[in-house]
Structures are given as structure tokens and as C-alpha cells.
JSON list of C-alpha atoms in Angstrom, two decimals:
[
{"chain": "V", "resi": 1, "resn": "MET", "atom": "CA", "xyz": [20.13, -22.89, -2.33]},
{"chain": "V", "resi": 2, "resn": "THR", "atom": "CA", "xyz": [21.45, -26.19, -3.66]},
{"chain": "V", "resi": 3, "resn": "PRO", "atom": "CA", "xyz": [20.64, -28.51, -6.71]},
{"chain": "V", "resi": 4, "resn": "ARG", "atom": "CA", "xyz": [19.47, -30.68, -4.89]},
{"chain": "V", "resi": 5, "resn": "GLN", "atom": "CA", "xyz": [17.26, -28.82, -2.39]},
{"chain": "V", "resi": 6, "resn": "GLU", "atom": "CA", "xyz": [15.98, -27.55, -5.98]},
{"chain": "V", "resi": 7, "resn": "GLN", "atom": "CA", "xyz": [15.36, -30.65, -7.51]},
{"chain": "V", "resi": 8, "resn": "LEU", "atom": "CA", "xyz": [13.79, -31.77, -3.68]},
{"chain": "V", "resi": 9, "resn": "ALA", "atom": "CA", "xyz": [11.43, -28.94, -3.89]},
{"chain": "V", "resi": 10, "resn": "ARG", "atom": "CA", "xyz": [10.71, -29.76, -8.08]},
{"chain": "V", "resi": 11, "resn": "ASP", "atom": "CA", "xyz": [9.60, -33.08, -7.26]},
{"chain": "V", "resi": 12, "resn": "PHE", "atom": "CA", "xyz": [7.05, -32.06, -4.19]},
{"chain": "V", "resi": 13, "resn": "VAL", "atom": "CA", "xyz": [5.82, -29.79, -6.20]},
{"chain": "V", "resi": 14, "resn": "GLU", "atom": "CA", "xyz": [5.15, -32.04, -9.62]},
{"chain": "V", "resi": 15, "resn": "GLN", "atom": "CA", "xyz": [4.00, -34.79, -7.51]},
{"chain": "V", "resi": 16, "resn": "THR", "atom": "CA", "xyz": [1.36, -32.58, -4.83]},
{"chain": "V", "resi": 17, "resn": "PRO", "atom": "CA", "xyz": [-0.53, -30.28, -6.91]},
{"chain": "V", "resi": 18, "resn": "ASP", "atom": "CA", "xyz": [-2.93, -29.77, -3.73]},
{"chain": "V", "resi": 19, "resn": "PRO", "atom": "CA", "xyz": [-0.62, -29.97, -0.87]},
{"chain": "V", "resi": 20, "resn": "ARG", "atom": "CA", "xyz": [-2.22, -29.76, 2.97]},
{"chain": "V", "resi": 21, "resn": "PHE", "atom": "CA", "xyz": [0.29, -29.05, 5.48]},
{"chain": "V", "resi": 22, "resn": "THR", "atom": "CA", "xyz": [0.24, -30.06, 9.56]},
{"chain": "V", "resi": 23, "resn": "ALA", "atom": "CA", "xyz": [2.26, -28.87, 11.87]},
{"chain": "V", "resi": 24, "resn": "ALA", "atom": "CA", "xyz": [3.38, -30.78, 14.45]},
{"chain": "V", "resi": 25, "resn": "SER", "atom": "CA", "xyz": [5.63, -31.01, 17.21]},
{"chain": "V", "resi": 26, "resn": "GLY", "atom": "CA", "xyz": [7.05, -32.76, 20.34]},
{"chain": "V", "resi": 27, "resn": "LYS", "atom": "CA", "xyz": [4.18, -34.20, 22.30]},
{"chain": "V", "resi": 28, "resn": "THR", "atom": "CA", "xyz": [1.40, -32.46, 21.08]},
{"chain": "V", "resi": 29, "resn": "LYS", "atom": "CA", "xyz": [-1.07, -33.43, 18.19]},
{"chain": "V", "resi": 30, "resn": "ALA", "atom": "CA", "xyz": [-0.82, -32.64, 14.34]},
{"chain": "V", "resi": 31, "resn": "ARG", "atom": "CA", "xyz": [-2.99, -29.11, 13.19]},
{"chain": "V", "resi": 32, "resn": "ALA", "atom": "CA", "xyz": [-4.02, -28.68, 9.72]},
{"chain": "V", "resi": 33, "resn": "MET", "atom": "CA", "xyz": [-2.18, -25.42, 8.91]},
{"chain": "V", "resi": 34, "resn": "PRO", "atom": "CA", "xyz": [-4.78, -22.34, 7.58]},
{"chain": "V", "resi": 35, "resn": "ALA", "atom": "CA", "xyz": [-4.73, -22.02, 3.82]},
{"chain": "V", "resi": 36, "resn": "GLU", "atom": "CA", "xyz": [-2.74, -18.86, 3.86]},
{"chain": "V", "resi": 37, "resn": "LEU", "atom": "CA", "xyz": [0.12, -20.76, 6.14]},
{"chain": "V", "resi": 38, "resn": "THR", "atom": "CA", "xyz": [-0.25, -23.61, 3.32]},
{"chain": "V", "resi": 39, "resn": "ALA", "atom": "CA", "xyz": [-0.53, -20.68, 0.68]},
{"chain": "V", "resi": 40, "resn": "LEU", "atom": "CA", "xyz": [3.23, -18.92, 1.49]},
{"chain": "V", "resi": 41, "resn": "LEU", "atom": "CA", "xyz": [4.57, -21.98, 2.01]},
{"chain": "V", "resi": 42, "resn": "ARG", "atom": "CA", "xyz": [2.92, -23.62, -1.96]},
{"chain": "V", "resi": 43, "resn": "SER", "atom": "CA", "xyz": [5.09, -20.16, -3.51]},
{"chain": "V", "resi": 44, "resn": "VAL", "atom": "CA", "xyz": [8.29, -20.69, -1.40]},
{"chain": "V", "resi": 45, "resn": "LEU", "atom": "CA", "xyz": [8.70, -24.31, -2.98]},
{"chain": "V", "resi": 46, "resn": "GLU", "atom": "CA", "xyz": [7.49, -22.99, -5.81]},
{"chain": "V", "resi": 47, "resn": "ALA", "atom": "CA", "xyz": [10.49, -19.89, -6.44]},
{"chain": "V", "resi": 48, "resn": "VAL", "atom": "CA", "xyz": [12.94, -22.17, -4.80]},
{"chain": "V", "resi": 49, "resn": "ALA", "atom": "CA", "xyz": [11.73, -25.04, -7.62]},
{"chain": "V", "resi": 50, "resn": "ARG", "atom": "CA", "xyz": [12.08, -22.35, -10.61]},
{"chain": "V", "resi": 51, "resn": "GLY", "atom": "CA", "xyz": [15.57, -22.17, -9.01]},
{"chain": "V", "resi": 52, "resn": "ASP", "atom": "CA", "xyz": [14.78, -18.31, -7.38]},
{"chain": "V", "resi": 53, "resn": "GLY", "atom": "CA", "xyz": [16.46, -16.90, -4.83]},
{"chain": "V", "resi": 54, "resn": "VAL", "atom": "CA", "xyz": [14.62, -16.77, -1.69]},
{"chain": "V", "resi": 55, "resn": "THR", "atom": "CA", "xyz": [15.34, -14.36, 1.14]},
{"chain": "V", "resi": 56, "resn": "LEU", "atom": "CA", "xyz": [13.28, -14.69, 4.41]},
{"chain": "V", "resi": 57, "resn": "GLN", "atom": "CA", "xyz": [13.67, -11.76, 6.51]},
{"chain": "V", "resi": 58, "resn": "THR", "atom": "CA", "xyz": [11.86, -10.19, 10.13]},
{"chain": "V", "resi": 59, "resn": "LEU", "atom": "CA", "xyz": [10.85, -6.99, 10.54]},
{"chain": "V", "resi": 60, "resn": "PRO", "atom": "CA", "xyz": [9.87, -5.50, 13.73]},
{"chain": "V", "resi": 61, "resn": "ASP", "atom": "CA", "xyz": [6.75, -3.49, 13.75]},
{"chain": "V", "resi": 62, "resn": "GLU", "atom": "CA", "xyz": [8.60, 0.06, 13.91]},
{"chain": "V", "resi": 63, "resn": "LEU", "atom": "CA", "xyz": [11.29, 0.68, 11.25]},
{"chain": "V", "resi": 64, "resn": "SER", "atom": "CA", "xyz": [14.48, 3.56, 10.96]},
{"chain": "V", "resi": 65, "resn": "THR", "atom": "CA", "xyz": [14.49, 5.46, 8.32]},
{"chain": "V", "resi": 66, "resn": "THR", "atom": "CA", "xyz": [17.92, 3.22, 7.03]},
{"chain": "V", "resi": 67, "resn": "VAL", "atom": "CA", "xyz": [15.45, -0.39, 7.03]},
{"chain": "V", "resi": 68, "resn": "ALA", "atom": "CA", "xyz": [13.01, 1.38, 5.52]},
{"chain": "V", "resi": 69, "resn": "ALA", "atom": "CA", "xyz": [14.47, 3.40, 2.86]},
{"chain": "V", "resi": 70, "resn": "GLU", "atom": "CA", "xyz": [15.81, -0.55, 2.08]},
{"chain": "V", "resi": 71, "resn": "GLN", "atom": "CA", "xyz": [12.93, -1.77, 2.35]},
{"chain": "V", "resi": 72, "resn": "LEU", "atom": "CA", "xyz": [11.06, 0.96, -0.24]},
{"chain": "V", "resi": 73, "resn": "GLY", "atom": "CA", "xyz": [14.12, 1.05, -2.36]},
{"chain": "V", "resi": 74, "resn": "VAL", "atom": "CA", "xyz": [14.63, 3.95, -2.34]},
{"chain": "V", "resi": 75, "resn": "SER", "atom": "CA", "xyz": [17.68, 6.26, -0.82]},
{"chain": "V", "resi": 76, "resn": "ARG", "atom": "CA", "xyz": [17.53, 7.38, 3.01]},
{"chain": "V", "resi": 77, "resn": "PRO", "atom": "CA", "xyz": [17.51, 11.51, 1.55]},
{"chain": "V", "resi": 78, "resn": "THR", "atom": "CA", "xyz": [14.62, 10.30, -0.58]},
{"chain": "V", "resi": 79, "resn": "LEU", "atom": "CA", "xyz": [12.49, 8.21, 2.02]},
{"chain": "V", "resi": 80, "resn": "MET", "atom": "CA", "xyz": [13.04, 12.01, 3.94]},
{"chain": "V", "resi": 81, "resn": "ARG", "atom": "CA", "xyz": [11.84, 14.16, 1.28]},
{"chain": "V", "resi": 82, "resn": "MET", "atom": "CA", "xyz": [8.80, 11.31, 0.89]},
{"chain": "V", "resi": 83, "resn": "ILE", "atom": "CA", "xyz": [7.67, 11.73, 4.48]},
{"chain": "V", "resi": 84, "resn": "ARG", "atom": "CA", "xyz": [7.96, 15.65, 4.66]},
{"chain": "V", "resi": 85, "resn": "ASP", "atom": "CA", "xyz": [5.81, 15.75, 1.16]},
{"chain": "V", "resi": 86, "resn": "GLY", "atom": "CA", "xyz": [3.56, 13.65, 3.71]},
{"chain": "V", "resi": 87, "resn": "GLU", "atom": "CA", "xyz": [3.68, 11.00, 1.47]},
{"chain": "V", "resi": 88, "resn": "ILE", "atom": "CA", "xyz": [4.31, 7.92, 3.75]},
{"chain": "V", "resi": 89, "resn": "ALA", "atom": "CA", "xyz": [2.80, 8.53, 7.55]},
{"chain": "V", "resi": 90, "resn": "ALA", "atom": "CA", "xyz": [5.86, 8.64, 10.10]},
{"chain": "V", "resi": 91, "resn": "HIS", "atom": "CA", "xyz": [6.40, 9.70, 13.73]},
{"chain": "V", "resi": 92, "resn": "LYS", "atom": "CA", "xyz": [9.78, 11.38, 15.54]},
{"chain": "V", "resi": 93, "resn": "VAL", "atom": "CA", "xyz": [10.77, 9.27, 18.80]},
{"chain": "V", "resi": 94, "resn": "GLY", "atom": "CA", "xyz": [13.50, 11.79, 20.05]},
{"chain": "V", "resi": 95, "resn": "THR", "atom": "CA", "xyz": [15.53, 13.67, 16.80]},
{"chain": "V", "resi": 96, "resn": "HIS", "atom": "CA", "xyz": [14.63, 10.34, 14.63]},
{"chain": "V", "resi": 97, "resn": "HIS", "atom": "CA", "xyz": [11.64, 9.35, 12.99]},
{"chain": "V", "resi": 98, "resn": "ARG", "atom": "CA", "xyz": [10.44, 5.91, 12.97]},
{"chain": "V", "resi": 99, "resn": "LEU", "atom": "CA", "xyz": [7.65, 4.53, 9.66]},
{"chain": "V", "resi": 100, "resn": "LYS", "atom": "CA", "xyz": [5.82, 1.86, 11.32]},
{"chain": "V", "resi": 101, "resn": "ARG", "atom": "CA", "xyz": [5.85, -1.47, 9.28]},
{"chain": "V", "resi": 102, "resn": "THR", "atom": "CA", "xyz": [2.50, -2.26, 7.77]},
{"chain": "V", "resi": 103, "resn": "ASP", "atom": "CA", "xyz": [2.97, 1.71, 6.51]},
{"chain": "V", "resi": 104, "resn": "VAL", "atom": "CA", "xyz": [6.26, 0.30, 5.04]},
{"chain": "V", "resi": 105, "resn": "LEU", "atom": "CA", "xyz": [4.91, -2.68, 3.37]},
{"chain": "V", "resi": 106, "resn": "ASP", "atom": "CA", "xyz": [1.22, -1.14, 2.15]},
{"chain": "V", "resi": 107, "resn": "PHE", "atom": "CA", "xyz": [3.35, 1.70, 0.98]},
{"chain": "V", "resi": 108, "resn": "ARG", "atom": "CA", "xyz": [5.69, -0.67, -1.26]},
{"chain": "V", "resi": 109, "resn": "ARG", "atom": "CA", "xyz": [2.36, -2.54, -2.16]},
{"chain": "V", "resi": 110, "resn": "VAL", "atom": "CA", "xyz": [0.73, 0.21, -3.66]},
{"chain": "V", "resi": 111, "resn": "GLN", "atom": "CA", "xyz": [4.04, 1.23, -5.52]},
{"chain": "V", "resi": 112, "resn": "LEU", "atom": "CA", "xyz": [4.12, -2.08, -7.14]},
{"chain": "V", "resi": 113, "resn": "GLN", "atom": "CA", "xyz": [0.35, -2.01, -8.07]},
{"chain": "V", "resi": 114, "resn": "ARG", "atom": "CA", "xyz": [1.58, 1.02, -9.73]},
{"chain": "V", "resi": 115, "resn": "ARG", "atom": "CA", "xyz": [3.73, 0.11, -11.29]},
{"chain": "V", "resi": 116, "resn": "ARG", "atom": "CA", "xyz": [2.17, -3.38, -12.92]},
{"chain": "V", "resi": 117, "resn": "ALA", "atom": "CA", "xyz": [-0.53, -0.47, -13.69]},
{"chain": "V", "resi": 118, "resn": "ALA", "atom": "CA", "xyz": [1.71, 1.77, -15.92]},
{"chain": "V", "resi": 119, "resn": "PHE", "atom": "CA", "xyz": [3.43, -1.53, -17.43]},
{"chain": "V", "resi": 120, "resn": "GLU", "atom": "CA", "xyz": [0.20, -2.65, -18.58]},
{"chain": "V", "resi": 121, "resn": "GLU", "atom": "CA", "xyz": [-0.75, 0.43, -19.97]},
{"chain": "V", "resi": 122, "resn": "LEU", "atom": "CA", "xyz": [2.95, 0.83, -22.42]},
{"chain": "V", "resi": 123, "resn": "ARG", "atom": "CA", "xyz": [2.29, -2.93, -23.22]},
{"chain": "V", "resi": 124, "resn": "LEU", "atom": "CA", "xyz": [-1.18, -2.07, -24.23]},
{"chain": "V", "resi": 125, "resn": "ILE", "atom": "CA", "xyz": [0.15, 1.34, -26.16]},
{"chain": "V", "resi": 126, "resn": "GLU", "atom": "CA", "xyz": [3.44, -0.62, -27.67]},
{"chain": "V", "resi": 127, "resn": "ASP", "atom": "CA", "xyz": [0.31, -3.39, -29.07]},
{"chain": "V", "resi": 128, "resn": "GLU", "atom": "CA", "xyz": [-2.04, -0.55, -30.49]},
{"chain": "V", "resi": 129, "resn": "LEU", "atom": "CA", "xyz": [1.07, 1.25, -32.35]},
{"chain": "V", "resi": 130, "resn": "GLY", "atom": "CA", "xyz": [2.07, -2.11, -33.86]},
{"chain": "V", "resi": 131, "resn": "LEU", "atom": "CA", "xyz": [5.18, -1.99, -31.84]},
{"chain": "V", "resi": 132, "resn": "GLU", "atom": "CA", "xyz": [6.89, -4.72, -30.79]}
]
């Protein structure tokens, strides 16, 4: 992001606490954007305003093991072990494994929830022991 883009995002976020986005194209009438999409755009704008990097990526419905491993932050051999052990669903297309995008994203979401819970548990233990 450029400094100008970050500043524009900061100004928008500060001046528009609860934006209502509309969408229009060509000759079509402007329509209010659904709340879920408004929240998504707002979170992107807030990230830009903080100076965070924002990456947009499209994923097909079916992922190769290489792409799935990248999404999960694991090596391809680790992903293959996870498939073999039944930790994540996959199917074969010819001799190659493929994974559904929804399965990979759900698995990633559960991993993140587990990590957050473990971190919170460690934080509570530190508090109980008076460690800081």
C-alpha cells in the first residue's frame, strides 16, 4: 500500500463509523450491499488504515496438495501424512490427491481456533503463576 492509500483508508474509517456501501454498474440502479460484504470491506479498509498488508487471493473449488499445503502453512509431505491419517479429507483424481477448498479452509479455521485456545490457556497459567 502507498502512504496515500493508507491515509485515505484512515480518513474513511475515522469519518465513517458505520458505512453503508452501495453497488452500481453502468445503467443498473444502485443497491445496498449486504451487511456481510460491508463488514468484509470495512475490515479490509481497517487493515489498510493500520498499514497492514492486504492480500486478495482466489482459490478454485478443488485444490492440489501443493496449494492446500501452502494454505495450511505445512509442507506437502506433512499434508500427505495428514491425508493418509484421515486428519483432512481428500480424494484422488487419477494418481493425484485433491482437496475441497471448503475442507482446507475449515481445517485452517479449526487450527487457528486451537492455537488461540492454547495461547489463552498458557496466558492464564502465566497469570496464575505470576509470570510476566
